[in-house]
Coordinates of C-alpha atoms in Angstrom, one line a residue:
M41 CA -32.2 10.9 -0.8
E42 CA -33.0 14.4 -2.0
F43 CA -30.9 16.7 -4.2
N44 CA -30.9 20.5 -4.0
T45 CA -29.9 22.5 -7.0
K46 CA -27.2 25.1 -6.4
K47 CA -27.5 28.0 -8.8
S48 CA -24.1 29.4 -8.1
K49 CA -21.4 27.6 -10.2
K50 CA -18.9 28.4 -7.5
N51 CA -20.7 26.3 -5.0
R52 CA -21.9 23.4 -7.2
T53 CA -20.8 20.0 -6.2
L54 CA -21.6 16.5 -7.4
G55 CA -23.0 15.8 -3.9
N56 CA -25.8 18.3 -4.1
F57 CA -26.3 19.1 -7.8
D58 CA -29.6 17.8 -9.1
P59 CA -29.6 17.5 -12.9
D60 CA -32.7 19.0 -14.5
P61 CA -33.8 16.8 -17.5
R62 CA -35.6 19.8 -19.0
S63 CA -32.4 21.9 -19.3
D64 CA -30.8 22.5 -22.6
S65 CA -27.3 22.3 -21.1
P66 CA -25.5 18.9 -21.6
S67 CA -24.0 19.3 -18.2
D68 CA -27.4 19.0 -16.5
T69 CA -28.4 15.7 -18.1
F70 CA -25.0 14.1 -18.4
L71 CA -24.4 13.1 -14.8
E72 CA -27.9 12.2 -13.8
S73 CA -27.5 8.4 -13.8
P74 CA -24.1 8.3 -12.2
L75 CA -25.3 10.8 -9.5
R76 CA -28.3 8.8 -8.6
S77 CA -26.3 5.6 -8.6
I78 CA -23.8 7.2 -6.1
A79 CA -26.6 8.5 -4.0
N80 CA -28.3 5.1 -3.8
K81 CA -25.1 3.6 -2.4
G82 CA -24.8 6.0 0.6
E83 CA -24.1 9.6 1.6
P84 CA -23.4 11.8 -1.4
Q85 CA -19.8 13.2 -1.5
E86 CA -18.9 16.8 -2.1
L87 CA -17.0 16.8 -5.4
P88 CA -16.8 20.4 -6.7
L89 CA -17.9 21.3 -10.2
F90 CA -15.5 23.8 -11.9
D91 CA -16.6 26.0 -14.8
F92 CA -14.7 25.8 -18.1
D93 CA -13.4 29.4 -17.9
S94 CA -11.6 28.6 -14.7
M95 CA -9.9 25.7 -16.4
V96 CA -8.8 27.9 -19.3
V97 CA -7.2 30.3 -16.8
A98 CA -5.7 27.5 -14.7
T99 CA -3.9 25.8 -17.7
N100 CA -2.9 29.0 -19.5
N101 CA -5.5 28.2 -22.2
F102 CA -4.3 24.5 -22.3
S103 CA -0.9 25.6 -23.5
M104 CA 1.7 23.2 -24.7
A105 CA 4.0 24.5 -22.0
N106 CA 1.5 23.2 -19.4
K107 CA 1.0 19.8 -21.1
L108 CA 2.1 16.9 -18.9
G109 CA 1.3 14.0 -21.3
Q110 CA -1.2 12.3 -23.6
G111 CA -3.3 9.3 -22.8
G112 CA -6.1 7.4 -24.5
Y113 CA -8.6 9.6 -22.7
G114 CA -7.0 12.8 -23.9
P115 CA -4.3 15.3 -22.9
V116 CA -3.3 16.1 -19.3
Y117 CA -2.1 19.6 -18.3
K118 CA -0.6 21.1 -15.2
G119 CA -2.9 23.8 -13.8
K120 CA -3.0 26.2 -10.9
L121 CA -6.3 27.0 -9.2
H122 CA -7.2 30.5 -8.0
D123 CA -6.1 29.6 -4.5
G124 CA -2.7 28.6 -5.8
T125 CA -3.2 24.9 -5.6
D126 CA -1.4 22.9 -8.3
V127 CA -3.5 20.4 -10.1
A128 CA -3.5 18.0 -13.0
V129 CA -6.2 18.6 -15.6
K130 CA -7.3 15.8 -17.8
R131 CA -9.3 16.9 -20.8
L132 CA -11.5 14.5 -22.7
S133 CA -10.5 14.4 -26.4
S134 CA -13.5 14.9 -28.7
S135 CA -12.2 11.9 -30.7
S136 CA -12.2 9.6 -27.7
G137 CA -15.2 7.3 -28.2
Q138 CA -14.7 5.4 -25.0
G139 CA -13.6 8.4 -23.0
L140 CA -17.1 9.5 -22.2
E141 CA -17.9 6.3 -20.5
E142 CA -14.6 6.4 -18.7
F143 CA -15.3 9.9 -17.5
K144 CA -18.7 8.9 -16.0
N145 CA -17.1 5.8 -14.4
E146 CA -14.3 7.7 -12.8
V147 CA -16.6 10.4 -11.4
R148 CA -19.0 7.7 -10.0
L149 CA -16.2 5.7 -8.4
I150 CA -13.8 8.3 -7.1
S151 CA -16.4 10.0 -4.9
K152 CA -16.4 6.8 -2.8
L153 CA -12.7 6.0 -2.7
Q154 CA -10.2 7.6 -0.5
H155 CA -6.8 6.1 0.3
R156 CA -3.2 7.4 0.6
N157 CA -2.2 5.2 -2.3
L158 CA -5.0 6.3 -4.7
V159 CA -4.9 9.5 -6.7
R160 CA -7.3 12.1 -5.3
L161 CA -9.9 13.6 -7.6
I162 CA -10.4 17.3 -6.7
G163 CA -13.3 18.0 -9.0
C164 CA -14.6 18.0 -12.6
C165 CA -15.9 20.3 -15.3
V166 CA -19.0 19.4 -17.4
E167 CA -19.9 22.4 -19.5
R168 CA -21.0 22.5 -23.2
E169 CA -19.0 19.7 -24.9
E170 CA -16.2 19.8 -22.3
R171 CA -15.5 16.9 -20.0
I172 CA -12.6 17.6 -17.7
L173 CA -11.3 15.8 -14.5
I174 CA -9.2 17.8 -12.0
Y175 CA -6.8 15.8 -9.8
E176 CA -4.1 16.5 -7.2
F177 CA -0.8 17.3 -8.9
L178 CA 1.9 14.8 -8.2
A179 CA 5.4 16.3 -8.7
N180 CA 7.2 13.1 -9.8
K181 CA 4.7 12.2 -12.5
S182 CA 4.4 8.5 -13.4
L183 CA 6.6 5.6 -12.3
D184 CA 7.6 4.7 -15.9
N185 CA 9.5 8.0 -16.2
F186 CA 12.0 6.6 -13.7
L187 CA 11.9 2.9 -14.5
F188 CA 12.3 3.0 -18.2
D189 CA 14.6 6.0 -18.8
P190 CA 17.4 5.0 -21.1
S191 CA 19.9 6.6 -18.7
P192 CA 21.1 4.3 -15.9
T193 CA 21.8 7.4 -13.8
K194 CA 18.1 8.4 -14.1
R195 CA 16.9 4.9 -13.2
A196 CA 19.3 4.8 -10.2
E197 CA 17.5 7.8 -8.8
L198 CA 14.9 5.3 -7.8
S199 CA 16.8 3.3 -5.2
W200 CA 15.9 -0.3 -4.3
A201 CA 14.5 0.9 -0.9
E202 CA 12.2 3.3 -2.7
R203 CA 11.2 0.6 -5.2
F204 CA 10.3 -1.7 -2.4
D205 CA 8.3 1.0 -0.7
I206 CA 6.5 1.7 -4.0
I207 CA 5.7 -2.1 -4.4
Q208 CA 4.2 -2.2 -0.9
G209 CA 2.2 1.0 -1.4
I210 CA 0.7 -0.3 -4.7
A211 CA -0.2 -3.5 -2.9
R212 CA -2.0 -1.6 -0.1
G213 CA -3.9 0.5 -2.6
L214 CA -5.1 -2.6 -4.4
L215 CA -6.1 -4.3 -1.2
Y216 CA -8.2 -1.2 -0.3
L217 CA -10.0 -1.5 -3.7
H218 CA -10.6 -5.2 -3.4
R219 CA -11.6 -5.6 0.2
D220 CA -11.2 -2.6 2.5
S221 CA -13.3 0.2 0.8
C222 CA -17.1 0.5 1.0
L223 CA -17.1 -0.9 -2.6
R224 CA -15.4 -3.9 -4.1
V225 CA -13.5 -2.5 -7.1
I226 CA -11.5 -4.2 -9.8
H227 CA -9.2 -1.7 -11.5
R228 CA -8.7 -3.6 -14.8
D229 CA -5.9 -1.4 -16.1
L230 CA -3.1 -1.6 -13.5
K231 CA 0.2 -0.7 -15.2
V232 CA 3.4 1.2 -14.5
S233 CA 2.2 4.4 -16.3
N234 CA -0.9 4.4 -14.1
I235 CA 1.2 4.6 -10.9
L236 CA 1.9 8.2 -10.0
L237 CA 4.5 9.4 -7.5
D238 CA 4.2 12.4 -5.1
E239 CA 7.1 14.5 -3.9
K240 CA 8.1 11.9 -1.3
M241 CA 7.9 9.1 -3.9
N242 CA 4.7 7.6 -2.4
P243 CA 2.8 5.7 -5.1
K244 CA -0.8 6.5 -6.0
I245 CA -2.9 4.3 -8.3
S246 CA -4.6 6.4 -11.0
D247 CA -7.1 6.1 -13.9
F248 CA -10.3 4.4 -12.8
G249 CA -12.0 4.8 -16.1
L250 CA -12.1 1.1 -16.8
A251 CA -12.7 0.0 -13.2
R252 CA -15.7 -2.1 -12.3
I253 CA -17.7 -2.5 -9.0
F254 CA -18.4 -6.0 -7.7
E255 CA -21.7 -6.5 -5.8
G256 CA -22.0 -8.5 -2.7
T257 CA -20.4 -11.9 -2.9
Q258 CA -19.8 -11.8 -6.6
Y259 CA -16.4 -13.3 -7.5
L260 CA -16.3 -13.4 -11.3
A261 CA -17.7 -11.2 -14.0
N262 CA -17.8 -11.5 -17.8
T263 CA -17.6 -8.8 -20.4
H264 CA -18.3 -8.8 -24.1
K265 CA -15.7 -6.1 -24.6
V266 CA -12.2 -6.7 -23.3
V267 CA -10.4 -3.5 -22.4
G268 CA -6.9 -3.0 -20.9
T269 CA -3.3 -3.0 -21.8
L270 CA -1.4 -5.8 -23.6
G271 CA 1.2 -7.5 -21.4
Y272 CA -0.8 -6.8 -18.2
M273 CA -3.9 -8.8 -19.0
S274 CA -4.5 -12.1 -17.3
P275 CA -5.2 -15.1 -19.5
E276 CA -8.8 -15.6 -18.5
Y277 CA -9.5 -11.9 -19.1
G278 CA -7.6 -11.5 -22.4
L279 CA -9.1 -14.7 -23.9
A280 CA -12.5 -15.0 -22.4
G281 CA -13.4 -11.6 -20.9
I282 CA -13.7 -13.1 -17.4
F283 CA -12.3 -10.9 -14.7
S284 CA -12.1 -10.8 -10.9
E285 CA -9.7 -9.4 -8.3
K286 CA -7.2 -12.0 -9.4
S287 CA -7.0 -10.2 -12.8
D288 CA -5.6 -7.2 -10.9
V289 CA -3.3 -9.6 -9.0
F290 CA -1.9 -10.8 -12.3
S291 CA -1.3 -7.2 -13.4
F292 CA 0.4 -6.4 -10.1
G293 CA 2.8 -9.4 -10.7
V294 CA 3.8 -8.0 -14.1
L295 CA 4.3 -4.6 -12.6
L296 CA 6.4 -6.0 -9.8
L297 CA 8.7 -7.7 -12.3
E298 CA 9.1 -4.4 -14.2
I299 CA 10.0 -2.6 -11.0
V300 CA 12.6 -5.1 -10.1
S301 CA 14.1 -5.3 -13.6
G302 CA 13.6 -1.9 -15.1
K303 CA 12.4 -3.6 -18.2
K304 CA 9.1 -3.2 -20.0
V305 CA 6.9 -6.3 -20.3
T306 CA 5.6 -5.1 -23.6
R307 CA 9.0 -5.0 -25.3
F308 CA 11.4 -7.4 -23.7
L309 CA 14.4 -8.7 -25.7
Y310 CA 16.7 -11.5 -24.5
N311 CA 19.5 -12.6 -26.8
D312 CA 17.9 -10.5 -29.6
E313 CA 14.7 -12.6 -29.5
H314 CA 11.3 -11.6 -28.2
L315 CA 10.8 -13.4 -24.9
S316 CA 8.2 -12.9 -22.3
L317 CA 9.6 -11.1 -19.3
L318 CA 7.5 -13.4 -17.2
S319 CA 9.1 -16.6 -18.7
H320 CA 12.6 -15.1 -18.5
A321 CA 12.1 -14.2 -14.8
W322 CA 10.9 -17.7 -14.0
Q323 CA 13.8 -19.3 -15.8
L324 CA 16.3 -17.2 -13.9
W325 CA 14.5 -17.9 -10.6
N326 CA 14.3 -21.6 -11.3
K327 CA 18.0 -21.8 -12.0
G328 CA 18.8 -19.9 -8.7
K329 CA 19.9 -16.9 -10.7
G330 CA 17.0 -14.6 -9.8
L331 CA 19.3 -11.7 -8.9
H332 CA 20.4 -11.5 -12.6
L333 CA 17.0 -9.9 -13.2
I334 CA 17.7 -6.8 -11.1
D335 CA 18.0 -3.5 -12.9
E336 CA 21.7 -3.1 -13.6
A337 CA 21.4 0.6 -12.7
L338 CA 21.1 -0.4 -9.1
A339 CA 24.5 -2.0 -9.1
D340 CA 24.9 -3.7 -5.8
S341 CA 22.8 -1.3 -3.7
F342 CA 19.9 -3.6 -3.0
S343 CA 18.8 -6.2 -0.5
S344 CA 19.2 -9.6 -2.3
T345 CA 16.7 -11.2 0.1
E346 CA 14.0 -8.7 -0.7
V347 CA 14.7 -8.8 -4.4
K348 CA 14.5 -12.6 -4.6
R349 CA 11.4 -12.6 -2.5
C350 CA 9.7 -10.0 -4.7
I351 CA 10.5 -12.1 -7.8
Q352 CA 9.0 -15.2 -6.3
I353 CA 5.9 -13.3 -5.2
A354 CA 5.6 -11.8 -8.7
L355 CA 5.7 -15.2 -10.2
L356 CA 3.0 -16.4 -7.9
C357 CA 0.9 -13.5 -9.0
V358 CA 1.2 -14.3 -12.7
Q359 CA 0.2 -18.0 -12.5
D360 CA -1.9 -19.0 -15.5
H361 CA -4.9 -20.0 -13.5
A362 CA -6.6 -17.4 -11.3
E363 CA -7.2 -19.8 -8.4
N364 CA -3.4 -20.3 -8.1
R365 CA -2.7 -16.6 -7.6
P366 CA -2.7 -15.1 -4.1
T367 CA -5.0 -12.4 -2.9
M368 CA -3.6 -8.9 -2.3
A369 CA -4.0 -9.5 1.4
A370 CA -1.7 -12.6 1.1
V371 CA 0.7 -10.6 -1.1
I372 CA 1.0 -7.9 1.6
S373 CA 1.6 -10.5 4.2
M374 CA 4.3 -12.2 2.1
L375 CA 6.0 -8.8 1.4
S376 CA 6.2 -8.0 5.1
S377 CA 7.2 -11.4 6.5
E378 CA 9.8 -14.1 6.1
T379 CA 7.5 -17.0 5.9
E380 CA 8.2 -19.7 3.3
L381 CA 6.6 -19.1 0.0
L382 CA 5.0 -21.5 -2.4
Q383 CA 6.9 -22.6 -5.5
P384 CA 5.5 -21.0 -8.6
K385 CA 5.0 -22.9 -11.9
E386 CA 6.3 -21.4 -15.1
P387 CA 3.9 -18.9 -16.6
T388 CA 3.1 -20.2 -20.1
F389 CA 0.7 -17.5 -21.3
T390 CA 1.3 -13.8 -22.1
F391 CA -1.4 -11.8 -23.9
H392 CA 1.2 -10.3 -26.2
N393 CA 1.9 -10.1 -29.9
P394 CA 5.1 -8.2 -30.5
S395 CA 4.9 -8.3 -34.3
K396 CA 1.6 -6.6 -34.3
F397 CA 1.6 -4.4 -31.3
D398 CA 5.1 -3.6 -30.2
Q399 CA 5.8 -0.6 -32.4
P400 CA 7.5 2.4 -30.8
S401 CA 5.3 5.5 -30.3
D402 CA 6.4 8.6 -32.1
N403 CA 4.9 10.8 -29.4
N404 CA 6.6 8.9 -26.5
P405 CA 9.7 7.0 -27.5
S406 CA 10.1 5.7 -23.9
S407 CA 6.7 4.1 -24.0
V408 CA 6.0 1.0 -26.2
C409 CA 2.5 -0.5 -26.5
E410 CA 1.3 0.9 -23.2
N411 CA -1.9 2.4 -24.5
T412 CA -5.1 1.0 -23.2
M413 CA -6.9 -1.0 -25.9
S414 CA -10.3 -2.4 -26.6
L415 CA -10.4 -5.9 -28.0
A416 CA -13.2 -7.9 -29.4
E417 CA -13.9 -10.9 -27.3
G418 CA -13.4 -14.2 -28.9
R419 CA -16.6 -16.3 -28.8

């Protein structure tokens, strides 16, 4: 594989840009390892490199009026490219220690992943100290803006039919990551705020900064640094740092219960007591009262058969032991058929500590304990 250096910034891409280790520019050395890793796995992809000045113009100098939100990586802005294309511009915060690795990971992965239920990366900017990712702009922002709005009227804008379509779309995106792409990818941070919606309410999985590639027939991996979001972590990952595609399946099950109920897993109250959303859902389902879990904003405008089936599938996905959870291929089959489902056991574990972590955010009152965290692994 041979790289050719493009001297014109306008035409530079990650597919043909050869970093020069002798250069004084951080942008030249920064992407060398990820680029060579990508090249070694197949044909290089054409991912444009944008200069910083164009990002300043696109975002109106990163103005507050253009700001869409704030994540662990850094702020995200709405921008407009010179050709009129609307984009989302994610700028790495200088104080984000882990952000640099997430940036490299996202650039390395996204050039190989293309699916209608994954967010598309348009390009990136690596100039001086700046690290910026440029994505397609999705008009309806993230799923949590609808699901967790205090107003029932706002939540009702997301009908059950749309919720069910979103559930199926997320499942298809995960199946692509796990089995159908040229890589085997574990997302490791699937959560409601990482599901973005386009103008037609089609879901797109975003934020691959924590994703990991599995090689060959590898099934399990172990990490000394546990990263992810409380409430969505599987027991084996949260406690021992062991992850697999079944870790994503667990997160999907949690997300599915949130979509059905309109309730956050990270701050769920029942009878004024902290109670796991997972346990509450199982108790209702076990008593034959699964429909009591449905978001009250939907009133009676839902399919009771689909709702009950989704709850049962979600409970199968959040089983304590990974081997008892279905694959995403099985989940998609269960969602699209009427075959009899297995009976789930009560989930007894939730990686969740409300007294320590469930404090409302001043910056985003509708979001509680949804920041991605790094946790020291217990050994």
